[in-house]
PDB file of C-alpha atoms in Angstrom:
ATOM      1  CA  MET L   5      -9.980  11.496 -18.436  1.00 61.00           C
ATOM      2  CA  ARG L   6      -7.436  14.209 -19.236  1.00 86.00           C
ATOM      3  CA  ILE L   7      -3.781  13.535 -18.521  1.00 89.00           C
ATOM      4  CA  THR L   8      -3.560  16.507 -16.131  1.00 91.00           C
ATOM      5  CA  SER L   9      -6.473  15.230 -14.072  1.00 91.00           C
ATOM      6  CA  ARG L  10      -4.959  11.764 -13.980  1.00 92.00           C
ATOM      7  CA  LEU L  11      -1.601  13.112 -12.804  1.00 95.00           C
ATOM      8  CA  VAL L  12      -3.288  15.115 -10.050  1.00 94.00           C
ATOM      9  CA  ARG L  13      -5.085  11.986  -8.882  1.00 94.00           C
ATOM     10  CA  LEU L  14      -1.901   9.962  -9.029  1.00 95.00           C
ATOM     11  CA  PHE L  15       0.250  12.289  -6.938  1.00 97.00           C
ATOM     12  CA  ALA L  16      -2.565  13.233  -4.554  1.00 96.00           C
ATOM     13  CA  GLY L  17      -3.101   9.531  -3.937  1.00 96.00           C
ATOM     14  CA  LEU L  18       0.602   8.825  -3.392  1.00 97.00           C
ATOM     15  CA  VAL L  19       1.057  11.744  -0.994  1.00 98.00           C
ATOM     16  CA  LEU L  20      -2.034  10.847   1.012  1.00 97.00           C
ATOM     17  CA  TYR L  21      -0.951   7.204   1.073  1.00 97.00           C
ATOM     18  CA  GLY L  22       2.377   8.187   2.621  1.00 98.00           C
ATOM     19  CA  VAL L  23       0.590  10.314   5.239  1.00 98.00           C
ATOM     20  CA  SER L  24      -1.797   7.455   6.043  1.00 98.00           C
ATOM     21  CA  MET L  25       1.147   5.116   6.611  1.00 98.00           C
ATOM     22  CA  ALA L  26       2.676   7.585   9.066  1.00 98.00           C
ATOM     23  CA  MET L  27      -0.657   7.884  10.910  1.00 98.00           C
ATOM     24  CA  LEU L  28      -0.852   4.111  11.323  1.00 98.00           C
ATOM     25  CA  VAL L  29       2.725   4.013  12.601  1.00 97.00           C
ATOM     26  CA  GLU L  30       1.969   6.767  15.132  1.00 97.00           C
ATOM     27  CA  SER L  31      -1.114   4.891  16.364  1.00 97.00           C
ATOM     28  CA  ARG L  32       1.157   2.103  17.617  1.00 96.00           C
ATOM     29  CA  LEU L  33      -1.858  -0.207  17.413  1.00 97.00           C
ATOM     30  CA  GLY L  34      -0.740  -2.335  14.472  1.00 97.00           C
ATOM     31  CA  LEU L  35       0.139  -1.924  10.801  1.00 97.00           C
ATOM     32  CA  ASP L  36      -0.859  -3.568   7.558  1.00 96.00           C
ATOM     33  CA  PRO L  37       1.292  -6.631   6.702  1.00 95.00           C
ATOM     34  CA  TRP L  38       3.755  -4.914   4.361  1.00 96.00           C
ATOM     35  CA  ASP L  39       4.310  -2.062   6.808  1.00 97.00           C
ATOM     36  CA  VAL L  40       4.868  -4.517   9.664  1.00 98.00           C
ATOM     37  CA  PHE L  41       7.696  -5.837   7.488  1.00 98.00           C
ATOM     38  CA  HIS L  42       8.964  -2.345   6.652  1.00 98.00           C
ATOM     39  CA  GLN L  43       8.927  -1.291  10.295  1.00 98.00           C
ATOM     40  CA  GLY L  44      10.682  -4.478  11.372  1.00 98.00           C
ATOM     41  CA  LEU L  45      13.451  -3.906   8.826  1.00 98.00           C
ATOM     42  CA  SER L  46      13.713  -0.282   9.942  1.00 98.00           C
ATOM     43  CA  LYS L  47      14.197  -1.342  13.560  1.00 97.00           C
ATOM     44  CA  VAL L  48      16.827  -3.952  12.684  1.00 97.00           C
ATOM     45  CA  THR L  49      18.825  -1.834  10.221  1.00 97.00           C
ATOM     46  CA  GLY L  50      18.391   1.633  11.700  1.00 97.00           C
ATOM     47  CA  ILE L  51      17.280   2.913   8.298  1.00 97.00           C
ATOM     48  CA  SER L  52      14.278   5.259   8.319  1.00 98.00           C
ATOM     49  CA  PHE L  53      10.861   3.726   7.757  1.00 98.00           C
ATOM     50  CA  GLY L  54      10.250   5.591   4.516  1.00 98.00           C
ATOM     51  CA  LEU L  55      13.632   4.709   3.062  1.00 98.00           C
ATOM     52  CA  VAL L  56      12.989   1.048   3.858  1.00 98.00           C
ATOM     53  CA  VAL L  57       9.702   1.319   1.944  1.00 98.00           C
ATOM     54  CA  ILE L  58      11.624   2.627  -1.075  1.00 98.00           C
ATOM     55  CA  LEU L  59      14.492   0.134  -0.857  1.00 97.00           C
ATOM     56  CA  THR L  60      12.272  -2.932  -0.440  1.00 97.00           C
ATOM     57  CA  GLY L  61      10.254  -1.824  -3.444  1.00 96.00           C
ATOM     58  CA  ILE L  62      13.297  -2.288  -5.698  1.00 96.00           C
ATOM     59  CA  PRO L  63      13.749  -6.090  -5.320  1.00 97.00           C
ATOM     60  CA  VAL L  64       9.967  -6.495  -5.430  1.00 96.00           C
ATOM     61  CA  LEU L  65       9.965  -4.649  -8.748  1.00 96.00           C
ATOM     62  CA  LEU L  66      12.768  -6.895 -10.032  1.00 96.00           C
ATOM     63  CA  LEU L  67      10.535  -9.897  -9.358  1.00 95.00           C
ATOM     64  CA  TRP L  68       8.258  -8.523 -12.071  1.00 95.00           C
ATOM     65  CA  ILE L  69      10.825  -9.483 -14.728  1.00 94.00           C
ATOM     66  CA  PRO L  70      10.253 -13.275 -14.754  1.00 94.00           C
ATOM     67  CA  LEU L  71       6.519 -12.600 -14.487  1.00 93.00           C
ATOM     68  CA  ARG L  72       6.690 -10.417 -17.635  1.00 90.00           C
ATOM     69  CA  GLN L  73       4.938  -7.633 -15.765  1.00 89.00           C
ATOM     70  CA  ARG L  74       5.602  -4.140 -17.107  1.00 90.00           C
ATOM     71  CA  PRO L  75       5.774  -1.133 -14.785  1.00 93.00           C
ATOM     72  CA  GLY L  76       3.886   2.034 -15.582  1.00 92.00           C
ATOM     73  CA  PHE L  77       4.687   5.618 -14.711  1.00 95.00           C
ATOM     74  CA  GLY L  78       2.589   5.251 -11.575  1.00 94.00           C
ATOM     75  CA  THR L  79       4.643   2.231 -10.529  1.00 95.00           C
ATOM     76  CA  LEU L  80       7.881   4.223 -10.560  1.00 95.00           C
ATOM     77  CA  ALA L  81       6.273   7.246  -8.907  1.00 96.00           C
ATOM     78  CA  ASN L  82       4.873   4.945  -6.227  1.00 96.00           C
ATOM     79  CA  LEU L  83       8.330   3.500  -5.613  1.00 95.00           C
ATOM     80  CA  ILE L  84       9.749   6.895  -4.689  1.00 96.00           C
ATOM     81  CA  VAL L  85       6.998   9.231  -3.502  1.00 97.00           C
ATOM     82  CA  ILE L  86       5.250   7.180  -0.817  1.00 98.00           C
ATOM     83  CA  GLY L  87       8.403   6.472   1.193  1.00 97.00           C
ATOM     84  CA  LEU L  88       9.601  10.089   1.054  1.00 98.00           C
ATOM     85  CA  VAL L  89       6.216  11.390   2.173  1.00 98.00           C
ATOM     86  CA  ALA L  90       5.946   8.807   4.959  1.00 98.00           C
ATOM     87  CA  ASP L  91       9.270   9.892   6.456  1.00 98.00           C
ATOM     88  CA  ARG L  92       8.317  13.569   6.240  1.00 98.00           C
ATOM     89  CA  ALA L  93       4.913  12.939   7.790  1.00 98.00           C
ATOM     90  CA  LEU L  94       6.473  10.942  10.640  1.00 98.00           C
ATOM     91  CA  ALA L  95       8.734  13.908  11.360  1.00 97.00           C
ATOM     92  CA  LEU L  96       5.806  16.353  11.440  1.00 97.00           C
ATOM     93  CA  LEU L  97       2.963  14.413  13.071  1.00 97.00           C
ATOM     94  CA  PRO L  98       2.700  14.760  16.852  1.00 95.00           C
ATOM     95  CA  PRO L  99       3.058  11.392  18.586  1.00 89.00           C
ATOM     96  CA  GLY L 100      -0.055   9.591  19.768  1.00 89.00           C
ATOM     97  CA  THR L 101       0.488   9.970  23.500  1.00 90.00           C
ATOM     98  CA  ASN L 102      -2.960   8.876  24.669  1.00 95.00           C
ATOM     99  CA  TRP L 103      -5.653   6.411  23.651  1.00 96.00           C
ATOM    100  CA  PRO L 104      -7.987   8.901  21.920  1.00 96.00           C
ATOM    101  CA  ALA L 105      -5.122  10.185  19.768  1.00 96.00           C
ATOM    102  CA  ARG L 106      -3.929   6.678  18.924  1.00 97.00           C
ATOM    103  CA  ILE L 107      -7.422   5.499  17.993  1.00 97.00           C
ATOM    104  CA  ALA L 108      -7.920   8.639  15.893  1.00 97.00           C
ATOM    105  CA  TYR L 109      -4.642   7.953  14.087  1.00 98.00           C
ATOM    106  CA  LEU L 110      -5.696   4.358  13.444  1.00 98.00           C
ATOM    107  CA  ALA L 111      -9.205   5.120  12.176  1.00 97.00           C
ATOM    108  CA  GLY L 112      -8.096   8.173  10.203  1.00 98.00           C
ATOM    109  CA  GLY L 113      -5.127   6.314   8.747  1.00 97.00           C
ATOM    110  CA  ILE L 114      -7.256   3.436   7.460  1.00 97.00           C
ATOM    111  CA  VAL L 115      -9.852   5.734   5.876  1.00 97.00           C
ATOM    112  CA  LEU L 116      -7.183   8.000   4.368  1.00 97.00           C
ATOM    113  CA  ASN L 117      -5.322   4.958   3.076  1.00 95.00           C
ATOM    114  CA  ALA L 118      -8.459   3.777   1.287  1.00 94.00           C
ATOM    115  CA  ALA L 119      -9.144   7.220  -0.187  1.00 95.00           C
ATOM    116  CA  ALA L 120      -5.545   7.454  -1.366  1.00 95.00           C
ATOM    117  CA  THR L 121      -5.818   4.029  -2.959  1.00 92.00           C
ATOM    118  CA  GLY L 122      -8.970   5.061  -4.798  1.00 91.00           C
ATOM    119  CA  LEU L 123      -7.228   8.161  -6.149  1.00 93.00           C
ATOM    120  CA  TYR L 124      -4.086   6.282  -7.118  1.00 91.00           C
ATOM    121  CA  ILE L 125      -5.845   3.388  -8.849  1.00 88.00           C
ATOM    122  CA  GLY L 126      -8.315   5.820 -10.424  1.00 87.00           C
ATOM    123  CA  SER L 127      -5.435   7.574 -12.187  1.00 90.00           C
ATOM    124  CA  ARG L 128      -4.788   4.332 -14.134  1.00 89.00           C
ATOM    125  CA  PHE L 129      -1.017   4.780 -14.399  1.00 93.00           C
ATOM    126  CA  GLY L 130      -0.144   1.235 -13.317  1.00 89.00           C
ATOM    127  CA  PRO L 131      -0.018  -0.731 -10.044  1.00 88.00           C
ATOM    128  CA  GLY L 132       2.477  -0.228  -7.251  1.00 92.00           C
ATOM    129  CA  PRO L 133       5.441  -2.620  -6.995  1.00 94.00           C
ATOM    130  CA  ARG L 134       3.864  -4.857  -4.346  1.00 92.00           C
ATOM    131  CA  ASP L 135       0.426  -5.060  -5.941  1.00 89.00           C
ATOM    132  CA  GLY L 136       2.035  -5.593  -9.337  1.00 91.00           C
ATOM    133  CA  LEU L 137       3.814  -8.631  -7.905  1.00 93.00           C
ATOM    134  CA  MET L 138       0.461 -10.045  -6.857  1.00 91.00           C
ATOM    135  CA  THR L 139      -1.280  -9.335 -10.160  1.00 88.00           C
ATOM    136  CA  GLY L 140       1.753 -10.598 -12.093  1.00 92.00           C
ATOM    137  CA  ILE L 141       1.658 -13.943 -10.295  1.00 94.00           C
ATOM    138  CA  VAL L 142      -2.076 -14.271 -10.944  1.00 91.00           C
ATOM    139  CA  ARG L 143      -1.608 -13.429 -14.623  1.00 91.00           C
ATOM    140  CA  ARG L 144       1.296 -15.877 -14.952  1.00 92.00           C
ATOM    141  CA  TYR L 145      -0.536 -18.646 -13.079  1.00 93.00           C
ATOM    142  CA  PRO L 146      -4.245 -18.131 -13.862  1.00 90.00           C
ATOM    143  CA  LYS L 147      -5.361 -21.102 -11.765  1.00 91.00           C
ATOM    144  CA  LEU L 148      -4.398 -19.142  -8.652  1.00 90.00           C
ATOM    145  CA  SER L 149      -6.945 -16.651  -7.317  1.00 89.00           C
ATOM    146  CA  VAL L 150      -6.129 -13.061  -6.374  1.00 85.00           C
ATOM    147  CA  ARG L 151      -7.215 -13.711  -2.805  1.00 84.00           C
ATOM    148  CA  LEU L 152      -5.014 -16.796  -2.441  1.00 92.00           C
ATOM    149  CA  VAL L 153      -1.924 -15.084  -3.843  1.00 92.00           C
ATOM    150  CA  ARG L 154      -2.481 -11.924  -1.812  1.00 88.00           C
ATOM    151  CA  THR L 155      -3.037 -13.929   1.373  1.00 90.00           C
ATOM    152  CA  CYS L 156       0.139 -15.973   0.882  1.00 94.00           C
ATOM    153  CA  ILE L 157       2.263 -12.901   0.161  1.00 94.00           C
ATOM    154  CA  GLU L 158       0.891 -10.916   3.084  1.00 93.00           C
ATOM    155  CA  LEU L 159       1.137 -13.779   5.574  1.00 95.00           C
ATOM    156  CA  THR L 160       4.777 -14.172   4.555  1.00 96.00           C
ATOM    157  CA  VAL L 161       5.708 -10.506   4.998  1.00 96.00           C
ATOM    158  CA  LEU L 162       3.595 -10.222   8.153  1.00 96.00           C
ATOM    159  CA  SER L 163       5.367 -13.166   9.767  1.00 97.00           C
ATOM    160  CA  ALA L 164       8.801 -11.885   8.749  1.00 97.00           C
ATOM    161  CA  GLY L 165       7.968  -8.373   9.953  1.00 97.00           C
ATOM    162  CA  PHE L 166       6.675  -9.634  13.291  1.00 97.00           C
ATOM    163  CA  LEU L 167       9.869 -11.627  13.853  1.00 98.00           C
ATOM    164  CA  LEU L 168      11.876  -8.489  13.049  1.00 97.00           C
ATOM    165  CA  GLY L 169       9.950  -6.442  15.619  1.00 97.00           C
ATOM    166  CA  GLY L 170       7.224  -4.823  13.526  1.00 97.00           C
ATOM    167  CA  THR L 171       3.987  -3.805  15.268  1.00 96.00           C
ATOM    168  CA  VAL L 172       1.144  -6.311  14.976  1.00 97.00           C
ATOM    169  CA  GLY L 173      -2.063  -5.572  16.846  1.00 97.00           C
ATOM    170  CA  ILE L 174      -5.714  -4.647  16.672  1.00 97.00           C
ATOM    171  CA  GLY L 175      -4.846  -2.157  13.949  1.00 96.00           C
ATOM    172  CA  THR L 176      -3.589  -4.974  11.750  1.00 97.00           C
ATOM    173  CA  VAL L 177      -6.933  -6.745  12.077  1.00 96.00           C
ATOM    174  CA  ALA L 178      -8.916  -3.514  11.601  1.00 96.00           C
ATOM    175  CA  TYR L 179      -6.960  -2.736   8.440  1.00 95.00           C
ATOM    176  CA  ALA L 180      -7.491  -6.226   7.034  1.00 93.00           C
ATOM    177  CA  LEU L 181     -11.248  -6.069   7.657  1.00 93.00           C
ATOM    178  CA  GLY L 182     -11.835  -2.477   6.619  1.00 93.00           C
ATOM    179  CA  ILE L 183      -9.553  -1.689   3.705  1.00 91.00           C
ATOM    180  CA  GLY L 184     -11.329  -3.749   1.029  1.00 88.00           C
ATOM    181  CA  PRO L 185     -14.850  -2.339   1.523  1.00 91.00           C
ATOM    182  CA  LEU L 186     -13.504   1.210   1.956  1.00 93.00           C
ATOM    183  CA  VAL L 187     -11.421   1.028  -1.219  1.00 90.00           C
ATOM    184  CA  GLN L 188     -14.493  -0.113  -3.134  1.00 87.00           C
ATOM    185  CA  VAL L 189     -16.371   2.956  -1.891  1.00 90.00           C
ATOM    186  CA  PHE L 190     -13.613   5.350  -2.889  1.00 91.00           C
ATOM    187  CA  LEU L 191     -13.067   3.675  -6.248  1.00 87.00           C
ATOM    188  CA  ARG L 192     -16.694   4.344  -7.088  1.00 86.00           C
ATOM    189  CA  LEU L 193     -16.146   7.992  -6.168  1.00 85.00           C
ATOM    190  CA  PHE L 194     -12.838   8.524  -7.949  1.00 82.00           C
ATOM    191  CA  ASP L 195     -12.970   6.185 -10.929  1.00 69.00           C
ATOM    192  CA  THR L 196     -16.378   5.599 -12.432  1.00 49.00           C
ATOM    193  CA  ALA L 197     -14.777   3.440 -15.146  1.00 51.00           C
ATOM    194  CA  SER L 198     -13.567   0.879 -12.601  1.00 48.00           C
ATOM    195  CA  GLN L 199     -15.441  -2.344 -12.102  1.00 44.00           C
ATOM    196  CA  VAL L 200     -15.334  -3.051  -8.409  1.00 44.00           C
ATOM    197  CA  GLY L 201     -15.392  -6.623  -7.175  1.00 45.00           C
ATOM    198  CA  ASP L 202     -12.993  -9.516  -6.735  1.00 43.00           C
ATOM    199  CA  HIS L 203     -10.358  -7.749  -8.800  1.00 46.00           C
ATOM    200  CA  PRO L 204      -6.808  -6.639  -7.971  1.00 47.00           C
ATOM    201  CA  ALA L 205      -7.886  -3.001  -8.069  1.00 46.00           C
ATOM    202  CA  THR L 206     -10.073  -3.507  -4.994  1.00 46.00           C
ATOM    203  CA  PHE L 207      -6.952  -3.919  -2.893  1.00 50.00           C
ATOM    204  CA  ALA L 208      -4.572  -1.212  -1.720  1.00 51.00           C
ATOM    205  CA  SER L 209      -2.061  -0.587  -4.485  1.00 53.00           C
ATOM    206  CA  ARG L 210       1.447  -0.792  -3.102  1.00 64.00           C
TER     207      ARG L 210
END
């Protein structure tokens, strides 16, 4: 795959990921675990949602050091672009003022999130800070499965985010059930070299 094509996939994926996050926020029906945490921190600190996404990515990235995990160009781009786009999209998207609009935001946000993940992973420029933490732990401690590590991390941030006031709801459940299968579909479309299965790349790369 040519470098130009890979870069287009990378930045298209990051921009669409940021938009999908804003759509899920506007649905007010529940967020994925990390965004429950981001939203909770945003409410407590008064810092914008997107800026919280960027700032929390920094200590997560520092946790890579003892795991001997190396960031790629996509990791650093992920750290900055997604949060900036999410804030801009939240400023531009009309609020979901009725149930049809909120459901449309939820369904559209989950599908767009999966498509964005397929594009981003398909560019093969490295995992996002949060996914890199997961894969780094699995690589460092091979007896632990991807699913176990991911579940423990996401239950932790979900619980913390809920206590901070982040939105947990039917959307959280819908995201958890739908994102894996949808990402597999989009990975097959956007990255024919990927082997889809019980592999870190089948999960949203954050």
